[in-house]
PDB file of C-alpha atoms in Angstrom:
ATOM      1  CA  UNK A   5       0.000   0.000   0.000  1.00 39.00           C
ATOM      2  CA  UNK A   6       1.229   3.389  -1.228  1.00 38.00           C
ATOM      3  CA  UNK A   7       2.271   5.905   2.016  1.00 41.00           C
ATOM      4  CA  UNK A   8      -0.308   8.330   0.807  1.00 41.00           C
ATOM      5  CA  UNK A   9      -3.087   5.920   0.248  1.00 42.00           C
ATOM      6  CA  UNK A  10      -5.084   7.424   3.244  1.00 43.00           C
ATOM      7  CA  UNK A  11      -4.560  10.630   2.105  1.00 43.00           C
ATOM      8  CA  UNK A  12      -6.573  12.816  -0.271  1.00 41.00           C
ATOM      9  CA  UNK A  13      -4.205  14.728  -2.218  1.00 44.00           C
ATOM     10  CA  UNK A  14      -6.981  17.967  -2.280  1.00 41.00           C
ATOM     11  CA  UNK A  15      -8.832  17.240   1.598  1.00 51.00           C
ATOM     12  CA  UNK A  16      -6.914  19.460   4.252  1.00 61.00           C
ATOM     13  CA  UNK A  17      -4.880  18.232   6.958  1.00 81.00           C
ATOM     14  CA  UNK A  18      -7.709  18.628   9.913  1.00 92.00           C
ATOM     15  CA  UNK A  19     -11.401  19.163   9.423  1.00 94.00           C
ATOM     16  CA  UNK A  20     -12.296  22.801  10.254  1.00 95.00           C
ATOM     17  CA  UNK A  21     -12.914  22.882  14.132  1.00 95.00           C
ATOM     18  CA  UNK A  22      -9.364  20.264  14.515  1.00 97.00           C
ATOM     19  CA  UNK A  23      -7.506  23.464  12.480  1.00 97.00           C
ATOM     20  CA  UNK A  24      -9.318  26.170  14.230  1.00 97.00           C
ATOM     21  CA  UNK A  25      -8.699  24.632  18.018  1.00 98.00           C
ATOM     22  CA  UNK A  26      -5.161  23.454  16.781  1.00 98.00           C
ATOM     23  CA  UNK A  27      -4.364  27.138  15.854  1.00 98.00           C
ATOM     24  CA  UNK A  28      -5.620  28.435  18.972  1.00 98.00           C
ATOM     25  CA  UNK A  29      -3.897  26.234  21.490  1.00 98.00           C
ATOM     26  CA  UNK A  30      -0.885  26.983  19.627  1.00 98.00           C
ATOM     27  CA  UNK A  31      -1.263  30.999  20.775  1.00 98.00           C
ATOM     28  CA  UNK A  32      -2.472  29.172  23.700  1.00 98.00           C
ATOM     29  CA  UNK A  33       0.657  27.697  24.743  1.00 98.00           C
ATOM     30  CA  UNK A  34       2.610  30.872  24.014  1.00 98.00           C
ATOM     31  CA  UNK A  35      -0.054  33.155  26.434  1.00 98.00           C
ATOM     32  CA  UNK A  36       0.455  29.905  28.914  1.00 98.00           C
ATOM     33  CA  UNK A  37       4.050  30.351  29.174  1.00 98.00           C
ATOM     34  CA  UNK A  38       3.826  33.838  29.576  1.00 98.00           C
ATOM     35  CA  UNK A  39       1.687  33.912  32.085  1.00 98.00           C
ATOM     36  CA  UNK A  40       3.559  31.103  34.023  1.00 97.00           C
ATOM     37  CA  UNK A  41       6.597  32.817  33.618  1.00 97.00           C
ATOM     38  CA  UNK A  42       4.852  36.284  34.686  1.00 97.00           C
ATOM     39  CA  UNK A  43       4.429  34.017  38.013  1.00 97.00           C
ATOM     40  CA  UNK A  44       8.348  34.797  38.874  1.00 97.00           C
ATOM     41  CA  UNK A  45       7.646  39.123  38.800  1.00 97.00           C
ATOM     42  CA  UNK A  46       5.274  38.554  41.427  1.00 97.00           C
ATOM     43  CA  UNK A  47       6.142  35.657  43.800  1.00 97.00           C
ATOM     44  CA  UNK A  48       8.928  34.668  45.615  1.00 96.00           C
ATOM     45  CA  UNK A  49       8.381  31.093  45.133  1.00 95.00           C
ATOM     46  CA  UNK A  50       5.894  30.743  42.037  1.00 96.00           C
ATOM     47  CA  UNK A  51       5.795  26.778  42.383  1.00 96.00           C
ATOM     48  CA  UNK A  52       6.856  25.171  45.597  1.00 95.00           C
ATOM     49  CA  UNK A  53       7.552  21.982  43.544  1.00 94.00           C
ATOM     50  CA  UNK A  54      10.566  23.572  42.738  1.00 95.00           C
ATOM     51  CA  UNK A  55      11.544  26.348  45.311  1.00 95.00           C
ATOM     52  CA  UNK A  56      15.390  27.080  43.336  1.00 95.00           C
ATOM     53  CA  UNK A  57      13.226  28.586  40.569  1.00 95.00           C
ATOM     54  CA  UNK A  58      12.998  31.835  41.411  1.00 96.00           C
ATOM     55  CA  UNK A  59      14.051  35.528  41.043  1.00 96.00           C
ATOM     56  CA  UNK A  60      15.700  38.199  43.613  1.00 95.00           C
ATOM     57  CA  UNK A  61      13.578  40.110  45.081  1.00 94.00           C
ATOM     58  CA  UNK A  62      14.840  43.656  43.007  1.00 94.00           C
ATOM     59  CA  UNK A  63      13.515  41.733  40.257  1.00 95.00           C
ATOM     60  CA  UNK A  64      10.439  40.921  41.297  1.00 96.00           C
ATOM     61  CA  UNK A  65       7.220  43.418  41.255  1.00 96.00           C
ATOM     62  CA  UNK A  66       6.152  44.934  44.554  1.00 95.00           C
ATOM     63  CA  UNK A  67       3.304  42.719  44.849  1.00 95.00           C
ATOM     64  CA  UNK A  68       2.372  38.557  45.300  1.00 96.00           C
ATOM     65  CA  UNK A  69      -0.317  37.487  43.689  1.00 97.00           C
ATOM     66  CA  UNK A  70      -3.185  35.045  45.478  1.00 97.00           C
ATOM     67  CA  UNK A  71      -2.402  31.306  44.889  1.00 96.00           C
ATOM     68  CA  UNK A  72      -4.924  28.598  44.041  1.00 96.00           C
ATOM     69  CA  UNK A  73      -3.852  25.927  45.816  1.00 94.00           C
ATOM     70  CA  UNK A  74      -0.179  25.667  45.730  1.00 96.00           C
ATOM     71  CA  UNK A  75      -0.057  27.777  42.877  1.00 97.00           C
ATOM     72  CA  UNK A  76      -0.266  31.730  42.074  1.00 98.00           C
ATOM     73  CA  UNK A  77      -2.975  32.280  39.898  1.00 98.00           C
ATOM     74  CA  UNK A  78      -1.069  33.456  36.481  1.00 98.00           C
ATOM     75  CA  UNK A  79       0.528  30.069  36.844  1.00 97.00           C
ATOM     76  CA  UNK A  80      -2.404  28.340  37.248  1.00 97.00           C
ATOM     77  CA  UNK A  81      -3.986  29.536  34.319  1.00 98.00           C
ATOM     78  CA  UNK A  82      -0.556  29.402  32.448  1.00 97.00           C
ATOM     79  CA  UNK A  83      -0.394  25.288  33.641  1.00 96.00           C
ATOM     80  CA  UNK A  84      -3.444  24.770  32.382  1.00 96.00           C
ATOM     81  CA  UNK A  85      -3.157  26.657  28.794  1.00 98.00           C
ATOM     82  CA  UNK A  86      -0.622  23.882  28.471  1.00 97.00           C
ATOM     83  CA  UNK A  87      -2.552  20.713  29.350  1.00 97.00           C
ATOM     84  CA  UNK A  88      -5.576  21.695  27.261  1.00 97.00           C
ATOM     85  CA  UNK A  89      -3.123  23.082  24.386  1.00 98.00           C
ATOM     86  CA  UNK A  90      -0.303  20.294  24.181  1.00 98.00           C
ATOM     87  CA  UNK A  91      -2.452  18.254  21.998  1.00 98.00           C
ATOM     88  CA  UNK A  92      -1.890  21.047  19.296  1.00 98.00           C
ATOM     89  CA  UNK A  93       1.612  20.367  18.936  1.00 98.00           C
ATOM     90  CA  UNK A  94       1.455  16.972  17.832  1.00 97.00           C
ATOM     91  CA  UNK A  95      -2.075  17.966  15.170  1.00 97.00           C
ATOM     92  CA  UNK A  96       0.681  21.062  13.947  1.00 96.00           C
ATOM     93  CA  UNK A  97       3.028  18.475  13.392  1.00 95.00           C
ATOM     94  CA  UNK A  98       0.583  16.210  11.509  1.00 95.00           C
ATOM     95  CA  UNK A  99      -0.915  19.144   9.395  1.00 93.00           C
ATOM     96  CA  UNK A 100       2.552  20.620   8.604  1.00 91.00           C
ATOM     97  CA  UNK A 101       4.574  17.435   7.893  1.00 87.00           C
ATOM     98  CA  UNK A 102       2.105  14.765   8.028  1.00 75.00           C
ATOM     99  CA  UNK A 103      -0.881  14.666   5.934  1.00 63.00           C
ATOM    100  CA  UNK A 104       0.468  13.347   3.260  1.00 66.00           C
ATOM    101  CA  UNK A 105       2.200   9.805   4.358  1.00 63.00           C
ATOM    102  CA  UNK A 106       0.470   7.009   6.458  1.00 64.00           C
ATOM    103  CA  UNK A 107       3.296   6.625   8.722  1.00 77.00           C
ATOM    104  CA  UNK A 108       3.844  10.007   9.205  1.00 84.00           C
ATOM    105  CA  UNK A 109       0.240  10.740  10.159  1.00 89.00           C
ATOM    106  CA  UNK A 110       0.523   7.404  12.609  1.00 92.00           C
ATOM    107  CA  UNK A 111       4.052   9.206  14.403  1.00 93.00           C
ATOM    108  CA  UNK A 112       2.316  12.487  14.382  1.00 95.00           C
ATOM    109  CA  UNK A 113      -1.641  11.799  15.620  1.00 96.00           C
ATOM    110  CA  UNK A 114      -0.568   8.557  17.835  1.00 97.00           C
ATOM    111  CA  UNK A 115       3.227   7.300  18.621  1.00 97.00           C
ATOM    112  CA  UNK A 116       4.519  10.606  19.714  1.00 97.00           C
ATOM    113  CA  UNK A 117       0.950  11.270  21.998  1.00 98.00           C
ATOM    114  CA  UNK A 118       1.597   8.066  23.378  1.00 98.00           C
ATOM    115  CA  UNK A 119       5.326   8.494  23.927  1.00 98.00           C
ATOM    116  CA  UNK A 120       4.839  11.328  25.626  1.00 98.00           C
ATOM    117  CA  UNK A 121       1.875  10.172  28.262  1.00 98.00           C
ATOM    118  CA  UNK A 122       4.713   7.606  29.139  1.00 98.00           C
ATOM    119  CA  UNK A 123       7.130   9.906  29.705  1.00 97.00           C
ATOM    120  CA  UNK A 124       4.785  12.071  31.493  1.00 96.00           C
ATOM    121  CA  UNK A 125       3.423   9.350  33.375  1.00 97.00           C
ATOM    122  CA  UNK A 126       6.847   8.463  33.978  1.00 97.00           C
ATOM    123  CA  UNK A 127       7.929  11.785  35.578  1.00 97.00           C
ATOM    124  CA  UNK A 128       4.988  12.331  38.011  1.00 95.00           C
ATOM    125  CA  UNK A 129       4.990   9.031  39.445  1.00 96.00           C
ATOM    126  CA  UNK A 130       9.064   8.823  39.903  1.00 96.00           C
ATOM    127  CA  UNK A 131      10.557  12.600  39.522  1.00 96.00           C
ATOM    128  CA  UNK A 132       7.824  14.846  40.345  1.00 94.00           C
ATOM    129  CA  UNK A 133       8.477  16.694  43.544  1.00 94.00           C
ATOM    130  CA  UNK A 134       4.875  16.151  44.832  1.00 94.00           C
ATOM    131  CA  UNK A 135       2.829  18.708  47.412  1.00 94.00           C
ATOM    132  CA  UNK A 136       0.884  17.935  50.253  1.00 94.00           C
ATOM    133  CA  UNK A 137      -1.620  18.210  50.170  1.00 94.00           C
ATOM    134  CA  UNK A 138      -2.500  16.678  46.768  1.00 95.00           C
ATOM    135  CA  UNK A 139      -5.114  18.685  44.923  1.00 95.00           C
ATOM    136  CA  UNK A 140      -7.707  18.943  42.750  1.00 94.00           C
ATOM    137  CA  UNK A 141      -5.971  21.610  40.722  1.00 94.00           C
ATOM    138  CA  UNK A 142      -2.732  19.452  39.979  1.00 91.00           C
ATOM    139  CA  UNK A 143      -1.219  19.841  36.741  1.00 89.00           C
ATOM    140  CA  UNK A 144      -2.499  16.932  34.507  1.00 93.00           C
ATOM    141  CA  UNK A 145      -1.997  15.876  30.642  1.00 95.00           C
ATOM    142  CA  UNK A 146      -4.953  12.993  31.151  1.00 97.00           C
ATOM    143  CA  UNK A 147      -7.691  12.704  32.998  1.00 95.00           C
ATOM    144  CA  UNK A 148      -6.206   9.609  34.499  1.00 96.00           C
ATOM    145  CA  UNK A 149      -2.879  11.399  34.654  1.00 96.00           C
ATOM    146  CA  UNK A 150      -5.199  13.833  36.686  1.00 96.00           C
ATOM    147  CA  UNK A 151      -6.603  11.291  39.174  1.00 97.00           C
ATOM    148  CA  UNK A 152      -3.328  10.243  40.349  1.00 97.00           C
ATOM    149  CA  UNK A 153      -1.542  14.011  40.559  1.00 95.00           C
ATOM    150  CA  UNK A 154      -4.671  14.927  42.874  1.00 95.00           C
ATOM    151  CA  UNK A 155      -4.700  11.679  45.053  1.00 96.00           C
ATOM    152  CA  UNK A 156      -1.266  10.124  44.718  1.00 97.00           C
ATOM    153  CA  UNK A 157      -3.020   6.813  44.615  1.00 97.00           C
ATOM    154  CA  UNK A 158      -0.247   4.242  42.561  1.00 97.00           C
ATOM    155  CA  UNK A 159      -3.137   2.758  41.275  1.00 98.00           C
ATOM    156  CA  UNK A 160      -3.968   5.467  38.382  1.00 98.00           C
ATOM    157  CA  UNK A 161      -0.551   6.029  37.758  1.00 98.00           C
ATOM    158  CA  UNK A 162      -0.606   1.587  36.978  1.00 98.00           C
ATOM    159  CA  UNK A 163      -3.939   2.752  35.141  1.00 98.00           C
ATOM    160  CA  UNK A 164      -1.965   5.546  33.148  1.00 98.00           C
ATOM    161  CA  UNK A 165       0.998   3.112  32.429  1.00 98.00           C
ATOM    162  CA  UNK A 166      -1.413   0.782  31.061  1.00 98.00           C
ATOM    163  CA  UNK A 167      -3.267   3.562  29.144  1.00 98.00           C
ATOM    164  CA  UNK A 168       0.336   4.573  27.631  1.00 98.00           C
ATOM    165  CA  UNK A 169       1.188   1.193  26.753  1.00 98.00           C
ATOM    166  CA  UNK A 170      -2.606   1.030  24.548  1.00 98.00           C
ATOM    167  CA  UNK A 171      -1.128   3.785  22.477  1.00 98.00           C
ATOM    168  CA  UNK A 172       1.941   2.369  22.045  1.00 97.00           C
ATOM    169  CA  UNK A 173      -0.004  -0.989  20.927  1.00 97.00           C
ATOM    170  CA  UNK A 174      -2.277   1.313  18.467  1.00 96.00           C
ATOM    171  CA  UNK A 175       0.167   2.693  17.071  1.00 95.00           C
ATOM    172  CA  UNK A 176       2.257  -0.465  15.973  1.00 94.00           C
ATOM    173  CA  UNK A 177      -1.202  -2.034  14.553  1.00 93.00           C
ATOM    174  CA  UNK A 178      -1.623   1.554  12.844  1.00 91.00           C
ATOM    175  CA  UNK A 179       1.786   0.811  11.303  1.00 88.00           C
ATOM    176  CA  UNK A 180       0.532  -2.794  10.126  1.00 85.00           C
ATOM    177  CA  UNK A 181      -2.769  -1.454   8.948  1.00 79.00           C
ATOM    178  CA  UNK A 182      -4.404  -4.426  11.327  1.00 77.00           C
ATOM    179  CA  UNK A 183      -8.205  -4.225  10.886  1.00 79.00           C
ATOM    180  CA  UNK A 184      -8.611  -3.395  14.845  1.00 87.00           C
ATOM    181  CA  UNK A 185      -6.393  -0.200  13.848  1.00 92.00           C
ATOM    182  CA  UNK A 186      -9.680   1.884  14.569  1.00 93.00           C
ATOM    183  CA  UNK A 187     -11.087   0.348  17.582  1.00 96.00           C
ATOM    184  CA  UNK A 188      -7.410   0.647  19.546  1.00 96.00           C
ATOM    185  CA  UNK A 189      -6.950   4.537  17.852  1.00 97.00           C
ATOM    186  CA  UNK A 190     -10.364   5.235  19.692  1.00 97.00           C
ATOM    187  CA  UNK A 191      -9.888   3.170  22.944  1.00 97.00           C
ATOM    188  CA  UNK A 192      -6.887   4.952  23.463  1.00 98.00           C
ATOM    189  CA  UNK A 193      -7.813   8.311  21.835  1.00 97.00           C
ATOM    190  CA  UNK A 194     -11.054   8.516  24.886  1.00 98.00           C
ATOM    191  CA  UNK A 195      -9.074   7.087  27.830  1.00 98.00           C
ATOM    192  CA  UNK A 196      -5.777   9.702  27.366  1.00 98.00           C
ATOM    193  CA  UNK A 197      -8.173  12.308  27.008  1.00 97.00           C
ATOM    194  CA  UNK A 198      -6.999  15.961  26.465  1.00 97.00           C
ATOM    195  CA  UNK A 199      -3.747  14.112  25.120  1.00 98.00           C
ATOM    196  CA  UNK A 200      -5.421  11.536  23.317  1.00 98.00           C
ATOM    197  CA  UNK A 201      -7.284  14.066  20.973  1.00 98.00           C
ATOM    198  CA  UNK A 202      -5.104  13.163  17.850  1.00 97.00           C
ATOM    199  CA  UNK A 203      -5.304   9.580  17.871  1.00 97.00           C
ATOM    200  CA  UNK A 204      -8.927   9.939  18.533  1.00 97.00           C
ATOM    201  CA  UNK A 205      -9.363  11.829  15.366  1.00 96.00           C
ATOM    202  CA  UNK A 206      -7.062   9.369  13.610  1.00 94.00           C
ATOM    203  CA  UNK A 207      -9.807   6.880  14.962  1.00 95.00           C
ATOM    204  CA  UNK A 208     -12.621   8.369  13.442  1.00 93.00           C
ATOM    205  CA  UNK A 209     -10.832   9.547  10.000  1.00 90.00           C
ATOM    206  CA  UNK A 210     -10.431   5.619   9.521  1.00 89.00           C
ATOM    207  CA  UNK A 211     -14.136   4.937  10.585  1.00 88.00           C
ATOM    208  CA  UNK A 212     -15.090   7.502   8.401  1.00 83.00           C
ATOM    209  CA  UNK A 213     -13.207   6.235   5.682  1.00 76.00           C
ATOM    210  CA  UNK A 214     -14.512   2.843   6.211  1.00 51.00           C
ATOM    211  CA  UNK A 215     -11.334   1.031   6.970  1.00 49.00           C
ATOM    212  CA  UNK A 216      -7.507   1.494   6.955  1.00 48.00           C
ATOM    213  CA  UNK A 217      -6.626   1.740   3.478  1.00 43.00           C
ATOM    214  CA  UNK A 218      -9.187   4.357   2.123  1.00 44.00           C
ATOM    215  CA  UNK A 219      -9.124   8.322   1.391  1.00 39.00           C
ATOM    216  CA  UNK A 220     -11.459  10.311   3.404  1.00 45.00           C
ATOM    217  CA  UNK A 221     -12.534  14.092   2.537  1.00 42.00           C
ATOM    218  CA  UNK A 222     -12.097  15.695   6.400  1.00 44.00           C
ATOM    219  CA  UNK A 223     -12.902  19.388   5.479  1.00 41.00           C
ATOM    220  CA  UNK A 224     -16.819  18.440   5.483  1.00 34.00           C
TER     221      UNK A 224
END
Protein backbone atom coordinates (compact mmCIF):
# COMPACT_ATOMS: atom_id res chain seq x y z
CA UNK A 1 0.00 0.00 0.00
CA UNK A 2 1.23 3.39 -1.23
CA UNK A 3 2.27 5.91 2.02
CA UNK A 4 -0.31 8.33 0.81
CA UNK A 5 -3.09 5.92 0.25
CA UNK A 6 -5.08 7.42 3.24
CA UNK A 7 -4.56 10.63 2.11
CA UNK A 8 -6.57 12.82 -0.27
CA UNK A 9 -4.20 14.73 -2.22
CA UNK A 10 -6.98 17.97 -2.28
CA UNK A 11 -8.83 17.24 1.60
CA UNK A 12 -6.91 19.46 4.25
CA UNK A 13 -4.88 18.23 6.96
CA UNK A 14 -7.71 18.63 9.91
CA UNK A 15 -11.40 19.16 9.42
CA UNK A 16 -12.30 22.80 10.25
CA UNK A 17 -12.91 22.88 14.13
CA UNK A 18 -9.36 20.26 14.51
CA UNK A 19 -7.51 23.46 12.48
CA UNK A 20 -9.32 26.17 14.23
CA UNK A 21 -8.70 24.63 18.02
CA UNK A 22 -5.16 23.45 16.78
CA UNK A 23 -4.36 27.14 15.85
CA UNK A 24 -5.62 28.44 18.97
CA UNK A 25 -3.90 26.23 21.49
CA UNK A 26 -0.89 26.98 19.63
CA UNK A 27 -1.26 31.00 20.78
CA UNK A 28 -2.47 29.17 23.70
CA UNK A 29 0.66 27.70 24.74
CA UNK A 30 2.61 30.87 24.01
CA UNK A 31 -0.05 33.16 26.43
CA UNK A 32 0.45 29.91 28.91
CA UNK A 33 4.05 30.35 29.17
CA UNK A 34 3.83 33.84 29.58
CA UNK A 35 1.69 33.91 32.08
CA UNK A 36 3.56 31.10 34.02
CA UNK A 37 6.60 32.82 33.62
CA UNK A 38 4.85 36.28 34.69
CA UNK A 39 4.43 34.02 38.01
CA UNK A 40 8.35 34.80 38.87
CA UNK A 41 7.65 39.12 38.80
CA UNK A 42 5.27 38.55 41.43
CA UNK A 43 6.14 35.66 43.80
CA UNK A 44 8.93 34.67 45.61
CA UNK A 45 8.38 31.09 45.13
CA UNK A 46 5.89 30.74 42.04
CA UNK A 47 5.79 26.78 42.38
CA UNK A 48 6.86 25.17 45.60
CA UNK A 49 7.55 21.98 43.54
CA UNK A 50 10.57 23.57 42.74
CA UNK A 51 11.54 26.35 45.31
CA UNK A 52 15.39 27.08 43.34
CA UNK A 53 13.23 28.59 40.57
CA UNK A 54 13.00 31.84 41.41
CA UNK A 55 14.05 35.53 41.04
CA UNK A 56 15.70 38.20 43.61
CA UNK A 57 13.58 40.11 45.08
CA UNK A 58 14.84 43.66 43.01
CA UNK A 59 13.51 41.73 40.26
CA UNK A 60 10.44 40.92 41.30
CA UNK A 61 7.22 43.42 41.25
CA UNK A 62 6.15 44.93 44.55
CA UNK A 63 3.30 42.72 44.85
CA UNK A 64 2.37 38.56 45.30
CA UNK A 65 -0.32 37.49 43.69
CA UNK A 66 -3.19 35.05 45.48
CA UNK A 67 -2.40 31.31 44.89
CA UNK A 68 -4.92 28.60 44.04
CA UNK A 69 -3.85 25.93 45.82
CA UNK A 70 -0.18 25.67 45.73
CA UNK A 71 -0.06 27.78 42.88
CA UNK A 72 -0.27 31.73 42.07
CA UNK A 73 -2.97 32.28 39.90
CA UNK A 74 -1.07 33.46 36.48
CA UNK A 75 0.53 30.07 36.84
CA UNK A 76 -2.40 28.34 37.25
CA UNK A 77 -3.99 29.54 34.32
CA UNK A 78 -0.56 29.40 32.45
CA UNK A 79 -0.39 25.29 33.64
CA UNK A 80 -3.44 24.77 32.38
CA UNK A 81 -3.16 26.66 28.79
CA UNK A 82 -0.62 23.88 28.47
CA UNK A 83 -2.55 20.71 29.35
CA UNK A 84 -5.58 21.70 27.26
CA UNK A 85 -3.12 23.08 24.39
CA UNK A 86 -0.30 20.29 24.18
CA UNK A 87 -2.45 18.25 22.00
CA UNK A 88 -1.89 21.05 19.30
CA UNK A 89 1.61 20.37 18.94
CA UNK A 90 1.45 16.97 17.83
CA UNK A 91 -2.08 17.97 15.17
CA UNK A 92 0.68 21.06 13.95
CA UNK A 93 3.03 18.47 13.39
CA UNK A 94 0.58 16.21 11.51
CA UNK A 95 -0.92 19.14 9.40
CA UNK A 96 2.55 20.62 8.60
CA UNK A 97 4.57 17.43 7.89
CA UNK A 98 2.11 14.76 8.03
CA UNK A 99 -0.88 14.67 5.93
CA UNK A 100 0.47 13.35 3.26
CA UNK A 101 2.20 9.80 4.36
CA UNK A 102 0.47 7.01 6.46
CA UNK A 103 3.30 6.63 8.72
CA UNK A 104 3.84 10.01 9.20
CA UNK A 105 0.24 10.74 10.16
CA UNK A 106 0.52 7.40 12.61
CA UNK A 107 4.05 9.21 14.40
CA UNK A 108 2.32 12.49 14.38
CA UNK A 109 -1.64 11.80 15.62
CA UNK A 110 -0.57 8.56 17.83
CA UNK A 111 3.23 7.30 18.62
CA UNK A 112 4.52 10.61 19.71
CA UNK A 113 0.95 11.27 22.00
CA UNK A 114 1.60 8.07 23.38
CA UNK A 115 5.33 8.49 23.93
CA UNK A 116 4.84 11.33 25.63
CA UNK A 117 1.87 10.17 28.26
CA UNK A 118 4.71 7.61 29.14
CA UNK A 119 7.13 9.91 29.70
CA UNK A 120 4.78 12.07 31.49
CA UNK A 121 3.42 9.35 33.38
CA UNK A 122 6.85 8.46 33.98
CA UNK A 123 7.93 11.78 35.58
CA UNK A 124 4.99 12.33 38.01
CA UNK A 125 4.99 9.03 39.44
CA UNK A 126 9.06 8.82 39.90
CA UNK A 127 10.56 12.60 39.52
CA UNK A 128 7.82 14.85 40.35
CA UNK A 129 8.48 16.69 43.54
CA UNK A 130 4.87 16.15 44.83
CA UNK A 131 2.83 18.71 47.41
CA UNK A 132 0.88 17.93 50.25
CA UNK A 133 -1.62 18.21 50.17
CA UNK A 134 -2.50 16.68 46.77
CA UNK A 135 -5.11 18.69 44.92
CA UNK A 136 -7.71 18.94 42.75
CA UNK A 137 -5.97 21.61 40.72
CA UNK A 138 -2.73 19.45 39.98
CA UNK A 139 -1.22 19.84 36.74
CA UNK A 140 -2.50 16.93 34.51
CA UNK A 141 -2.00 15.88 30.64
CA UNK A 142 -4.95 12.99 31.15
CA UNK A 143 -7.69 12.70 33.00
CA UNK A 144 -6.21 9.61 34.50
CA UNK A 145 -2.88 11.40 34.65
CA UNK A 146 -5.20 13.83 36.69
CA UNK A 147 -6.60 11.29 39.17
CA UNK A 148 -3.33 10.24 40.35
CA UNK A 149 -1.54 14.01 40.56
CA UNK A 150 -4.67 14.93 42.87
CA UNK A 151 -4.70 11.68 45.05
CA UNK A 152 -1.27 10.12 44.72
CA UNK A 153 -3.02 6.81 44.61
CA UNK A 154 -0.25 4.24 42.56
CA UNK A 155 -3.14 2.76 41.28
CA UNK A 156 -3.97 5.47 38.38
CA UNK A 157 -0.55 6.03 37.76
CA UNK A 158 -0.61 1.59 36.98
CA UNK A 159 -3.94 2.75 35.14
CA UNK A 160 -1.96 5.55 33.15
CA UNK A 161 1.00 3.11 32.43
CA UNK A 162 -1.41 0.78 31.06
CA UNK A 163 -3.27 3.56 29.14
CA UNK A 164 0.34 4.57 27.63
CA UNK A 165 1.19 1.19 26.75
CA UNK A 166 -2.61 1.03 24.55
CA UNK A 167 -1.13 3.79 22.48
CA UNK A 168 1.94 2.37 22.04
CA UNK A 169 0.00 -0.99 20.93
CA UNK A 170 -2.28 1.31 18.47
CA UNK A 171 0.17 2.69 17.07
CA UNK A 172 2.26 -0.46 15.97
CA UNK A 173 -1.20 -2.03 14.55
CA UNK A 174 -1.62 1.55 12.84
CA UNK A 175 1.79 0.81 11.30
CA UNK A 176 0.53 -2.79 10.13
CA UNK A 177 -2.77 -1.45 8.95
CA UNK A 178 -4.40 -4.43 11.33
CA UNK A 179 -8.21 -4.23 10.89
CA UNK A 180 -8.61 -3.39 14.84
CA UNK A 181 -6.39 -0.20 13.85
CA UNK A 182 -9.68 1.88 14.57
CA UNK A 183 -11.09 0.35 17.58
CA UNK A 184 -7.41 0.65 19.55
CA UNK A 185 -6.95 4.54 17.85
CA UNK A 186 -10.36 5.24 19.69
CA UNK A 187 -9.89 3.17 22.94
CA UNK A 188 -6.89 4.95 23.46
CA UNK A 189 -7.81 8.31 21.84
CA UNK A 190 -11.05 8.52 24.89
CA UNK A 191 -9.07 7.09 27.83
CA UNK A 192 -5.78 9.70 27.37
CA UNK A 193 -8.17 12.31 27.01
CA UNK A 194 -7.00 15.96 26.46
CA UNK A 195 -3.75 14.11 25.12
CA UNK A 196 -5.42 11.54 23.32
CA UNK A 197 -7.28 14.07 20.97
CA UNK A 198 -5.10 13.16 17.85
CA UNK A 199 -5.30 9.58 17.87
CA UNK A 200 -8.93 9.94 18.53
CA UNK A 201 -9.36 11.83 15.37
CA UNK A 202 -7.06 9.37 13.61
CA UNK A 203 -9.81 6.88 14.96
CA UNK A 204 -12.62 8.37 13.44
CA UNK A 205 -10.83 9.55 10.00
CA UNK A 206 -10.43 5.62 9.52
CA UNK A 207 -14.14 4.94 10.58
CA UNK A 208 -15.09 7.50 8.40
CA UNK A 209 -13.21 6.24 5.68
CA UNK A 210 -14.51 2.84 6.21
CA UNK A 211 -11.33 1.03 6.97
CA UNK A 212 -7.51 1.49 6.96
CA UNK A 213 -6.63 1.74 3.48
CA UNK A 214 -9.19 4.36 2.12
CA UNK A 215 -9.12 8.32 1.39
CA UNK A 216 -11.46 10.31 3.40
CA UNK A 217 -12.53 14.09 2.54
CA UNK A 218 -12.10 15.70 6.40
CA UNK A 219 -12.90 19.39 5.48
CA UNK A 220 -16.82 18.44 5.48
Amino acid sequence: MADAALHSNTAPALPAWLDAYTTVALYGLVLGTVLSLAALLTNPVPDPSFPWATLPASFRLPVTQPRIEHWPVTYTVGIWLWILGFPALFLAGYRRYGSRARRSATRWLVGLPAAAMLGWTTYCRLFWPKLSPPTWNAPSYTLVCWLYCSSYDPLWSNLAYLVAGLGLVATGLAWRDDDTTRYALVAFGVLALPLGLPALYEGYRRFRGGGEGRPVTVGA
